[in-house]
């Protein structure tokens, strides 16, 4: 393999890359040494964090190295239409901040799944949701760790195993030791590293293409500013309505009920500051994604008449960003180090957030329910949570190494994410807004939605549903010498293992009914999964005695959203009580602040009548 790293990586580059990892580690060690040895400190930052770091952390949680490499490549190949996704998200985040987040913030949760147990009076649904979340985050973390490492290996000569170990060990150490405060602190630092990297690449790209005017003129002439396609087609890969419906739904639900975001807004001292953190992440995200947009169109303008994909310089359009960096930025001292640090920062931010959430869910939803772990001292409990994070870090690194031998892992990951996200969104929507849905309906609905979307995703993958083709490319400007160099360049570097193998069966077309249903746009996966979950959940609940005459089996008012309490008053207990009178949370008394907050929120009339079993309100 051609060792490009030996040619392009200098001392300055190694210093920048090492510094990025070292600073992240030092931040984790600082918070681990400074912080209290309690799980509240480790998992929710002591509930006293500041707005700006949390806002930056909320933002980078939605941005990974796959975004940094894939978003400009999407614009290069398919146009800027995907930027609508982030405009829709910018409008949806404030809705979530005011509609959903305050409801859960007042409960002072560490694991969002605790709400499901109290709402449906069933620990099984809590365990099922926790299991789905663990599957989702472990799978995502493994692929997020693996995919950028392949790009670095192919174009920089940076061995894949070295990238996986360096990023995985670094994230595991600082997350396990420093907890959420370390994650948020490093997220802020990594946000600036990613920002610097994208500014450098977009600036160089625009300069190389001939300036802003030339860049935007070429992008416009070649159809890259295709923002608005108002064709209503749920089977189209991208169009305005799929972005609006699919992304809008996802962006409203994720800040409110995603475990990663719950820990962030639960770390804020007041609900008002939690709202400010979520809304404050919007301009940060728009700025960063605008830089990604500029990067994509500038690289396209530079290669407008000599497309590396057509000439064989790259084998997949996702490789266009590292290809451009290697060929156009390598002569600038430190630029390769900045780019690699940008990629590493994207992986670190995503991986550390996932590890912290996995630790929180495993501890809160499983371990602390046992007498053995509940009897431990706070310091011992904190050490167990740290160990959990370390174990999941090792698992994610192992999955990343295994991914190189599993061609389907990349596509399968997004199938898992779409299905699991939609199923979780569906069960939370039922809990919040449909009080007559009971535990049986919620469990069956969640499993049904999960299975339906997994089938759709797998069939689409088998028949290799790829969506619309790329926009037209050109090679008219390639000189003979340039074309020769392109053909010889890096093709030996790119791994032969592909993430998306050829379709296994070719006798069926997904463009014909009834198979067309399997060509559903990936943007709609979460909302379709949620719809199946809700519909099945409602039907099953109606079959199993919805609005049970026994009021003790109805949900308590505190667990139903205020918007629907009057509409479904017949299905709600008249008095809510399990949050008052020293509520027990997983065997640990809730803090007086949380008790007072919830007591004021629901205005109870008498002492708790909640049934207590071994220290748990059921």
XYZ file of C-alpha atoms in Angstrom:
618
model
C 0.000 0.000 0.000
C 1.251 3.494 -0.847
C 2.339 5.127 2.391
C 0.978 8.626 1.890
C 1.298 9.347 5.568
C 5.112 9.239 5.248
C 4.993 11.999 2.620
C 2.360 14.329 3.987
C 2.504 14.083 7.776
C 5.143 16.331 9.310
C 6.246 17.123 12.844
C 3.674 19.918 13.191
C 0.895 17.566 12.113
C 1.843 14.945 14.676
C 2.051 17.608 17.392
C -1.454 18.853 16.559
C -2.920 15.353 16.496
C -1.183 14.278 19.697
C -2.188 17.538 21.347
C -5.852 16.958 20.512
C -5.813 13.558 22.193
C -3.714 14.727 25.126
C -5.874 17.778 25.893
C -9.003 15.614 25.799
C -7.371 13.212 28.259
C -6.270 16.016 30.574
C -9.784 17.474 30.663
C -11.129 14.082 31.727
C -8.458 13.640 34.389
C -9.097 17.160 35.703
C -12.815 16.596 36.198
C -12.199 13.128 37.598
C -9.838 14.579 40.217
C -11.919 17.675 40.935
C -15.382 16.110 40.961
C -17.242 14.336 43.720
C -17.288 10.553 43.790
C -21.025 10.224 43.203
C -23.036 8.913 40.297
C -24.969 12.168 40.121
C -21.683 13.950 39.467
C -20.496 11.318 36.987
C -23.711 10.894 34.991
C -25.474 14.279 35.148
C -22.643 16.617 36.135
C -24.027 17.383 39.568
C -26.949 19.181 37.872
C -25.127 22.530 37.967
C -23.471 22.920 34.559
C -23.208 26.075 32.434
C -25.197 26.996 29.339
C -22.466 27.540 26.720
C -20.541 24.259 27.216
C -23.783 22.264 27.279
C -25.071 24.045 24.154
C -21.840 23.156 22.339
C -22.115 19.584 23.625
C -25.714 19.288 22.394
C -24.519 20.465 18.995
C -21.525 18.137 18.620
C -23.620 15.173 19.765
C -25.425 15.481 16.430
C -22.167 15.810 14.473
C -19.736 12.952 13.936
C -16.756 12.318 11.707
C -19.188 10.669 9.297
C -20.933 14.052 9.047
C -17.640 15.858 8.412
C -16.725 13.458 5.600
C -20.189 12.588 4.328
C -22.067 15.906 4.296
C -19.700 17.719 1.870
C -19.576 14.542 -0.234
C -23.381 14.481 -0.391
C -23.386 18.083 -1.613
C -20.637 17.286 -4.130
C -22.598 14.409 -5.612
C -26.260 15.258 -5.051
C -26.405 18.989 -4.430
C -27.156 21.250 -1.483
C -30.704 20.007 -0.937
C -29.656 18.094 2.174
C -28.942 21.415 3.905
C -32.728 21.725 4.336
C -32.365 18.960 6.917
C -30.530 21.341 9.220
C -32.873 24.250 8.550
C -35.788 22.047 9.578
C -33.871 20.937 12.678
C -33.231 24.578 13.576
C -36.985 25.204 13.606
C -37.796 21.960 15.434
C -35.363 22.295 18.337
C -37.203 25.211 20.009
C -40.456 23.246 19.741
C -38.861 20.369 21.616
C -37.317 22.760 24.144
C -40.742 24.116 25.097
C -43.068 21.169 24.418
C -41.232 18.053 25.612
C -38.075 18.908 27.533
C -39.714 20.753 30.513
C -41.965 17.763 31.194
C -38.996 15.454 31.736
C -36.699 18.046 33.274
C -38.969 18.428 36.301
C -38.644 14.721 37.029
C -34.878 15.034 37.591
C -34.173 11.860 35.618
C -30.836 10.235 34.940
C -32.241 7.513 32.676
C -35.169 8.520 30.482
C -36.443 4.938 30.712
C -37.391 5.477 34.355
C -40.345 7.491 33.096
C -41.629 4.505 31.121
C -41.675 2.283 34.215
C -43.773 4.759 36.195
C -46.029 5.713 33.295
C -46.890 2.138 32.301
C -46.458 0.593 35.760
C -44.134 -2.038 34.294
C -40.428 -2.635 34.716
C -40.428 -4.818 31.587
C -41.032 -1.906 29.252
C -38.220 -0.025 30.971
C -35.855 -2.939 30.414
C -36.965 -3.352 26.800
C -36.396 0.335 26.037
C -33.017 0.210 27.781
C -32.009 -2.856 25.760
C -33.006 -1.171 22.497
C -31.045 1.927 23.450
C -27.940 -0.107 24.297
C -28.167 -1.937 20.947
C -28.503 1.383 19.141
C -25.619 3.166 20.835
C -23.162 0.254 20.739
C -23.810 -0.312 17.030
C -23.557 3.383 16.223
C -20.371 3.825 18.248
C -18.648 0.913 16.541
C -19.365 2.237 13.058
C -18.603 5.866 13.959
C -15.227 4.636 15.201
C -14.575 2.426 12.171
C -15.681 4.464 9.139
C -13.360 7.497 9.535
C -10.455 5.202 10.391
C -10.790 3.638 6.942
C -10.595 7.069 5.301
C -7.504 7.993 7.319
C -5.917 4.660 6.454
C -6.667 5.015 2.753
C -5.559 8.583 2.188
C -3.133 9.457 4.964
C -1.453 6.114 5.503
C -2.630 6.236 9.121
C -3.236 2.559 10.045
C -6.843 1.719 10.812
C -5.971 -0.197 13.959
C -3.959 2.757 15.257
C -6.853 5.186 14.733
C -9.341 2.873 16.426
C -7.094 2.290 19.425
C -6.016 5.929 19.801
C -9.552 7.314 19.632
C -11.197 4.446 21.500
C -8.748 4.374 24.412
C -8.697 8.166 24.727
C -12.504 8.487 24.765
C -12.908 5.545 27.134
C -10.416 6.911 29.662
C -11.641 10.485 29.870
C -15.317 9.501 29.789
C -14.948 6.838 32.469
C -12.875 9.014 34.781
C -14.406 12.451 34.291
C -18.013 11.559 33.498
C -20.458 13.971 31.892
C -18.474 17.065 32.886
C -15.460 15.684 31.043
C -17.621 14.793 28.044
C -19.104 18.300 27.897
C -15.725 19.956 28.487
C -14.016 17.974 25.750
C -17.013 18.512 23.465
C -16.429 22.260 23.730
C -12.743 21.851 22.886
C -13.499 19.401 20.078
C -16.138 21.750 18.670
C -13.460 24.402 18.196
C -11.121 21.856 16.604
C -13.821 20.792 14.143
C -14.677 24.429 13.459
C -11.037 25.283 12.716
C -10.724 22.254 10.451
C -13.817 23.061 8.397
C -12.898 26.764 8.127
C -9.459 25.802 6.811
C -10.790 23.315 4.260
C -13.613 25.554 3.009
C -11.295 28.581 2.780
C -8.678 26.649 0.821
C -11.357 25.091 -1.376
C -12.875 28.453 -2.286
C -9.423 29.916 -2.945
C -8.406 26.967 -5.121
C -11.663 27.150 -7.087
C -11.086 30.814 -7.951
C -12.916 32.688 -5.206
C -16.485 33.006 -3.953
C -17.946 34.279 -7.223
C -16.484 31.475 -9.314
C -17.359 28.841 -6.726
C -21.000 29.847 -6.469
C -21.325 30.382 -10.223
C -20.070 26.887 -11.027
C -22.188 25.305 -8.299
C -25.269 27.093 -9.604
C -24.600 26.301 -13.273
C -24.040 22.603 -12.530
C -27.234 22.250 -10.485
C -25.764 22.005 -6.983
C -28.103 24.636 -5.515
C -31.121 22.350 -5.824
C -32.574 23.319 -2.445
C -36.264 22.936 -3.183
C -37.759 19.851 -4.769
C -41.439 19.986 -3.844
C -42.291 16.632 -5.408
C -44.265 14.645 -2.860
C -42.805 11.163 -3.029
C -42.059 9.152 0.135
C -39.974 6.781 -1.988
C -37.687 9.529 -3.255
C -34.340 9.652 -1.482
C -34.519 13.390 -0.828
C -37.233 15.979 -1.365
C -38.595 18.920 0.589
C -41.508 17.017 2.122
C -39.401 14.084 3.258
C -37.030 16.518 4.938
C -39.886 18.435 6.532
C -41.812 15.401 7.797
C -39.028 12.948 8.548
C -36.379 15.314 9.820
C -38.902 17.555 11.565
C -40.304 14.656 13.572
C -36.845 13.358 14.436
C -35.588 16.809 15.452
C -38.570 17.453 17.723
C -38.300 14.115 19.490
C -34.544 13.652 19.810
C -33.678 16.646 22.046
C -36.557 15.738 24.342
C -36.332 11.966 24.784
C -32.867 10.921 23.564
C -30.842 9.577 26.490
C -27.806 11.563 25.352
C -29.756 14.815 25.448
C -31.664 13.973 28.636
C -28.386 13.785 30.527
C -27.355 17.156 29.134
C -30.460 19.122 29.965
C -30.773 17.300 33.296
C -27.316 18.636 34.117
C -28.622 22.214 34.053
C -29.577 23.902 37.363
C -32.904 25.279 36.071
C -35.406 24.441 33.355
C -34.937 27.903 31.859
C -31.205 27.321 31.422
C -31.881 23.889 29.928
C -34.085 25.564 27.295
C -31.367 28.095 26.578
C -28.804 25.315 26.115
C -30.967 23.447 23.590
C -31.917 26.582 21.663
C -28.350 27.887 21.909
C -27.104 24.797 20.083
C -29.089 25.817 16.978
C -26.891 28.715 15.766
C -23.764 26.684 16.530
C -25.062 23.841 14.408
C -26.102 26.154 11.556
C -22.665 27.791 11.501
C -20.872 24.455 11.421
C -23.127 22.899 8.789
C -22.827 26.061 6.675
C -19.070 25.492 6.682
C -19.689 21.907 5.573
C -21.913 23.291 2.807
C -19.159 25.676 1.683
C -16.677 22.805 1.768
C -18.871 20.659 -0.446
C -19.579 23.283 -3.097
C -15.985 24.564 -3.117
C -14.575 21.076 -3.666
C -17.138 20.559 -6.419
C -16.177 23.857 -8.048
C -12.510 22.882 -7.926
C -13.173 19.492 -9.564
C -16.053 20.735 -11.744
C -14.283 19.762 -14.968
C -12.161 16.891 -13.704
C -14.203 14.658 -11.411
C -11.971 12.194 -9.492
C -14.807 9.677 -9.246
C -15.143 9.505 -13.026
C -11.396 9.315 -13.635
C -10.757 6.653 -11.006
C -9.015 8.819 -8.445
C -11.558 7.668 -5.887
C -13.906 4.700 -5.889
C -16.719 6.208 -3.791
C -17.961 9.747 -3.519
C -17.548 9.633 0.275
C -13.782 9.771 -0.293
C -13.812 13.196 -1.961
C -12.963 15.272 1.147
C -9.815 13.371 2.223
C -8.802 13.138 -1.446
C -9.013 16.921 -1.788
C -7.175 17.495 1.484
C -4.298 15.197 0.520
C -3.827 16.766 -2.909
C -4.490 20.429 -2.214
C -3.656 21.049 1.448
C -0.688 18.783 2.097
C 1.821 21.489 1.159
C 0.545 23.793 3.935
C 2.411 23.078 7.210
C 0.095 21.737 9.884
C -2.952 21.480 7.626
C -2.931 17.687 7.562
C -2.736 17.675 11.347
C -5.667 20.093 11.604
C -7.776 17.945 9.272
C -6.938 14.726 11.097
C -7.586 16.394 14.464
C -10.937 17.562 13.094
C -11.840 13.973 12.185
C -10.600 12.628 15.509
C -12.607 15.276 17.371
C -15.761 14.261 15.512
C -15.284 10.635 16.530
C -14.316 11.456 20.128
C -17.366 13.641 20.737
C -19.800 11.014 19.465
C -18.095 8.062 21.132
C -17.730 9.726 24.538
C -21.384 10.790 24.569
C -22.486 7.257 23.757
C -20.257 5.692 26.417
C -21.561 8.049 29.102
C -25.174 7.323 28.157
C -24.521 3.565 28.110
C -23.053 3.781 31.591
C -26.073 5.748 32.845
C -28.632 3.377 31.345
C -26.870 0.204 32.501
C -26.515 1.498 36.050
C -29.913 3.158 36.467
C -32.054 0.624 34.612
C -30.383 -2.621 35.646
C -27.642 -2.731 38.259
C -28.963 -0.360 40.918
C -32.169 -2.373 41.109
C -30.263 -5.218 42.737
C -29.715 -5.251 46.476
C -25.979 -5.839 46.088
C -25.257 -2.685 44.082
C -27.804 -0.598 45.961
C -26.035 -1.336 49.241
C -22.699 -0.017 47.989
C -21.233 3.258 49.166
C -21.608 6.226 46.758
C -17.910 6.020 45.893
C -18.152 2.308 45.073
C -21.246 2.911 42.950
C -19.372 5.601 41.025
C -16.465 3.236 40.390
C -18.879 0.610 39.067
C -20.345 3.175 36.651
C -16.828 4.040 35.509
C -16.086 0.365 34.944
C -19.278 0.019 32.895
C -18.153 2.849 30.629
C -14.743 1.229 30.199
C -16.297 -2.137 29.311
C -18.527 -0.562 26.668
C -15.496 1.275 25.298
C -13.717 -2.041 24.767
C -16.851 -3.516 23.156
C -17.122 -0.592 20.718
C -13.455 -0.914 19.756
C -13.949 -4.629 19.197
C -16.971 -3.956 16.994
C -14.945 -1.440 14.977
C -12.261 -4.068 14.333
C -14.896 -6.634 13.365
C -16.569 -4.181 10.982
C -13.773 -4.505 8.418
C -14.815 -8.125 7.895
C -18.547 -7.398 7.736
C -19.417 -5.719 4.457
C -23.012 -5.029 5.482
C -22.220 -3.385 8.792
C -22.460 0.215 7.574
C -25.880 -0.074 5.971
C -27.120 -2.361 8.724
C -26.154 0.270 11.282
C -28.427 2.898 9.808
C -31.210 0.349 9.576
C -30.792 -0.340 13.293
C -30.650 3.369 14.165
C -33.745 4.254 12.136
C -35.763 1.372 13.534
C -34.703 1.752 17.163
C -35.123 5.536 17.208
C -38.622 5.324 15.771
C -39.703 2.593 18.189
C -38.473 4.597 21.186
C -40.086 7.797 19.916
C -43.356 5.941 19.452
C -43.488 4.548 22.981
C -42.680 7.937 24.517
C -45.375 9.611 22.429
C -47.892 7.031 23.641
C -46.818 7.603 27.214
C -47.064 11.373 26.960
C -50.134 11.924 24.817
C -52.249 8.732 24.756
C -53.117 7.831 28.367
C -55.261 4.812 27.534
C -52.282 2.891 26.121
C -51.189 0.312 28.674
C -48.012 -1.700 29.220
C -49.017 -4.612 26.983
C -49.896 -2.271 24.139
C -46.674 -0.317 24.554
C -44.467 -3.422 24.529
C -46.210 -5.078 21.563
C -46.297 -1.777 19.678
C -42.614 -1.117 20.226
C -41.617 -4.609 19.095
C -43.922 -4.388 16.064
C -42.493 -1.067 14.934
C -38.970 -2.358 15.414
C -39.590 -5.541 13.415
C -41.437 -3.801 10.556
C -38.720 -1.222 10.008
C -35.907 -3.757 10.335
C -37.567 -5.840 7.602
C -37.954 -2.788 5.344
C -34.336 -1.788 5.940
C -32.910 -5.258 5.373
C -34.898 -5.869 2.185
C -33.871 -2.445 0.870
C -30.257 -3.345 1.588
C -30.476 -6.784 -0.034
C -31.807 -5.241 -3.234
C -29.391 -2.348 -2.852
C -31.840 0.516 -2.902
C -29.455 3.446 -3.379
C -31.820 6.273 -4.236
C -31.340 8.693 -7.101
C -28.088 8.808 -9.056
C -25.523 11.533 -8.575
C -25.854 14.791 -10.474
C -23.846 15.026 -13.730
C -20.058 15.150 -13.452
C -17.461 16.265 -16.001
C -13.929 15.234 -16.997
C -13.541 17.696 -19.876
C -10.880 19.674 -18.042
C -8.605 16.735 -17.275
C -5.295 16.826 -19.128
C -3.733 13.565 -20.215
C -1.049 13.892 -17.576
C -3.568 14.791 -14.912
C -5.815 11.901 -15.847
C -2.881 9.498 -15.709
C -1.869 10.713 -12.284
C -5.424 10.377 -11.100
C -5.634 6.808 -12.259
C -2.388 5.924 -10.546
C -3.159 7.877 -7.428
C -4.465 6.199 -4.306
C -6.360 3.469 -6.085
C -3.954 1.016 -4.565
C -4.550 2.627 -1.216
C -8.285 2.161 -0.977
C -9.245 -1.057 0.813
C -10.871 -3.748 -1.251
C -13.435 -4.414 1.463
C -16.616 -2.537 0.640
C -19.277 -1.391 3.035
C -22.087 -2.074 0.598
C -21.773 -5.332 -1.364
C -23.636 -6.032 -4.559
C -27.290 -6.961 -4.224
C -27.848 -10.580 -3.323
C -30.955 -10.948 -5.494
C -31.630 -9.052 -8.717
C -34.867 -10.595 -10.001
C -37.124 -8.153 -8.129
C -37.327 -4.423 -8.750
C -38.055 -2.089 -5.857
C -39.641 0.306 -8.343
C -42.645 -1.984 -8.754
C -45.472 -2.636 -6.308
C -45.728 -4.253 -3.813
C -41.921 -4.213 -3.493
C -41.870 -0.439 -3.819
C -42.732 -0.120 -0.125
C -39.198 -1.290 0.629
C -37.764 1.714 -1.235
C -39.086 4.106 1.408
C -36.814 7.116 1.948
C -34.463 6.619 4.876
C -35.538 10.046 6.151
C -38.961 8.609 6.956
C -37.741 5.540 8.847
C -38.188 7.038 12.349
C -41.664 8.489 11.777
C -42.966 5.355 10.030
C -41.595 3.160 12.825
C -43.187 5.438 15.415
C -46.512 5.348 13.546
C -46.525 1.531 13.486
C -45.596 1.480 17.182
C -48.428 3.849 18.112
C -51.121 2.226 15.960
C -50.346 -1.293 17.175
C -50.000 -0.054 20.747
C -53.419 1.616 20.667
C -55.129 -1.423 19.155
C -53.607 -3.850 21.647
C -54.447 -1.535 24.540
C -58.079 -1.298 23.425
C -58.256 -5.070 23.208
C -56.841 -5.339 26.724
C -59.239 -3.081 28.597
C -58.294 0.493 27.853
C -59.559 2.975 30.415
C -59.745 0.233 33.016
C -62.439 0.825 35.617
C -59.849 0.158 38.294
C -58.365 3.636 38.672
C -55.200 2.225 40.211
C -54.214 0.843 36.812
C -54.611 4.179 35.055
C -51.575 6.422 34.592
C -51.047 9.110 37.176
C -51.464 12.707 36.137
C -47.777 13.518 36.581
C -46.873 11.098 33.769
C -49.303 12.486 31.166
C -48.561 15.657 29.247
C -50.636 18.658 30.410
C -51.913 19.235 26.855
C -54.051 16.081 26.922
C -54.984 15.681 30.586
C -58.429 17.203 30.174
C -59.116 15.400 26.895
C -58.372 11.970 28.396
C -59.447 12.697 31.958
C -61.400 9.422 32.124
C -58.164 7.493 31.605
C -56.068 9.286 34.227
C -55.937 8.885 37.965
C -57.513 11.882 39.622
C -54.563 12.392 41.935
C -50.862 11.955 41.298
C -48.736 10.989 44.197
C -45.656 8.887 43.564
C -43.331 11.857 43.273
C -44.167 13.163 46.745
C -43.656 12.079 50.333
C -39.986 11.156 49.860
C -40.298 9.283 46.576
C -37.882 6.425 46.215
C -35.857 6.385 42.997
C -34.299 2.985 42.389
C -33.959 2.459 46.112
C -32.259 5.838 46.635
C -34.306 8.673 48.185
C -34.940 11.485 45.729
C -33.369 14.834 46.540
C -35.573 17.381 48.338
C -35.229 19.707 45.347
C -36.728 17.127 43.006
C -39.504 16.308 45.465
C -40.425 19.944 45.944
C -40.282 20.637 42.217
C -42.582 17.776 41.299
C -44.899 18.477 44.210
C -45.379 22.023 42.974
C -45.820 20.803 39.410
C -48.643 18.327 40.049
C -50.162 19.871 43.212
C -51.055 16.640 45.044
C -53.928 16.517 47.510
C -52.788 13.776 49.824
C -49.877 11.581 50.719
C -48.496 8.952 48.427
C -50.577 5.862 47.848
C -48.031 4.386 45.475
C -47.404 0.728 45.955
C -43.860 0.215 47.190
C -42.041 -3.031 46.531
C -38.523 -3.333 47.890
C -38.031 0.386 47.733
C -39.549 1.007 44.286
C -42.701 2.918 43.515
C -44.548 0.850 40.966
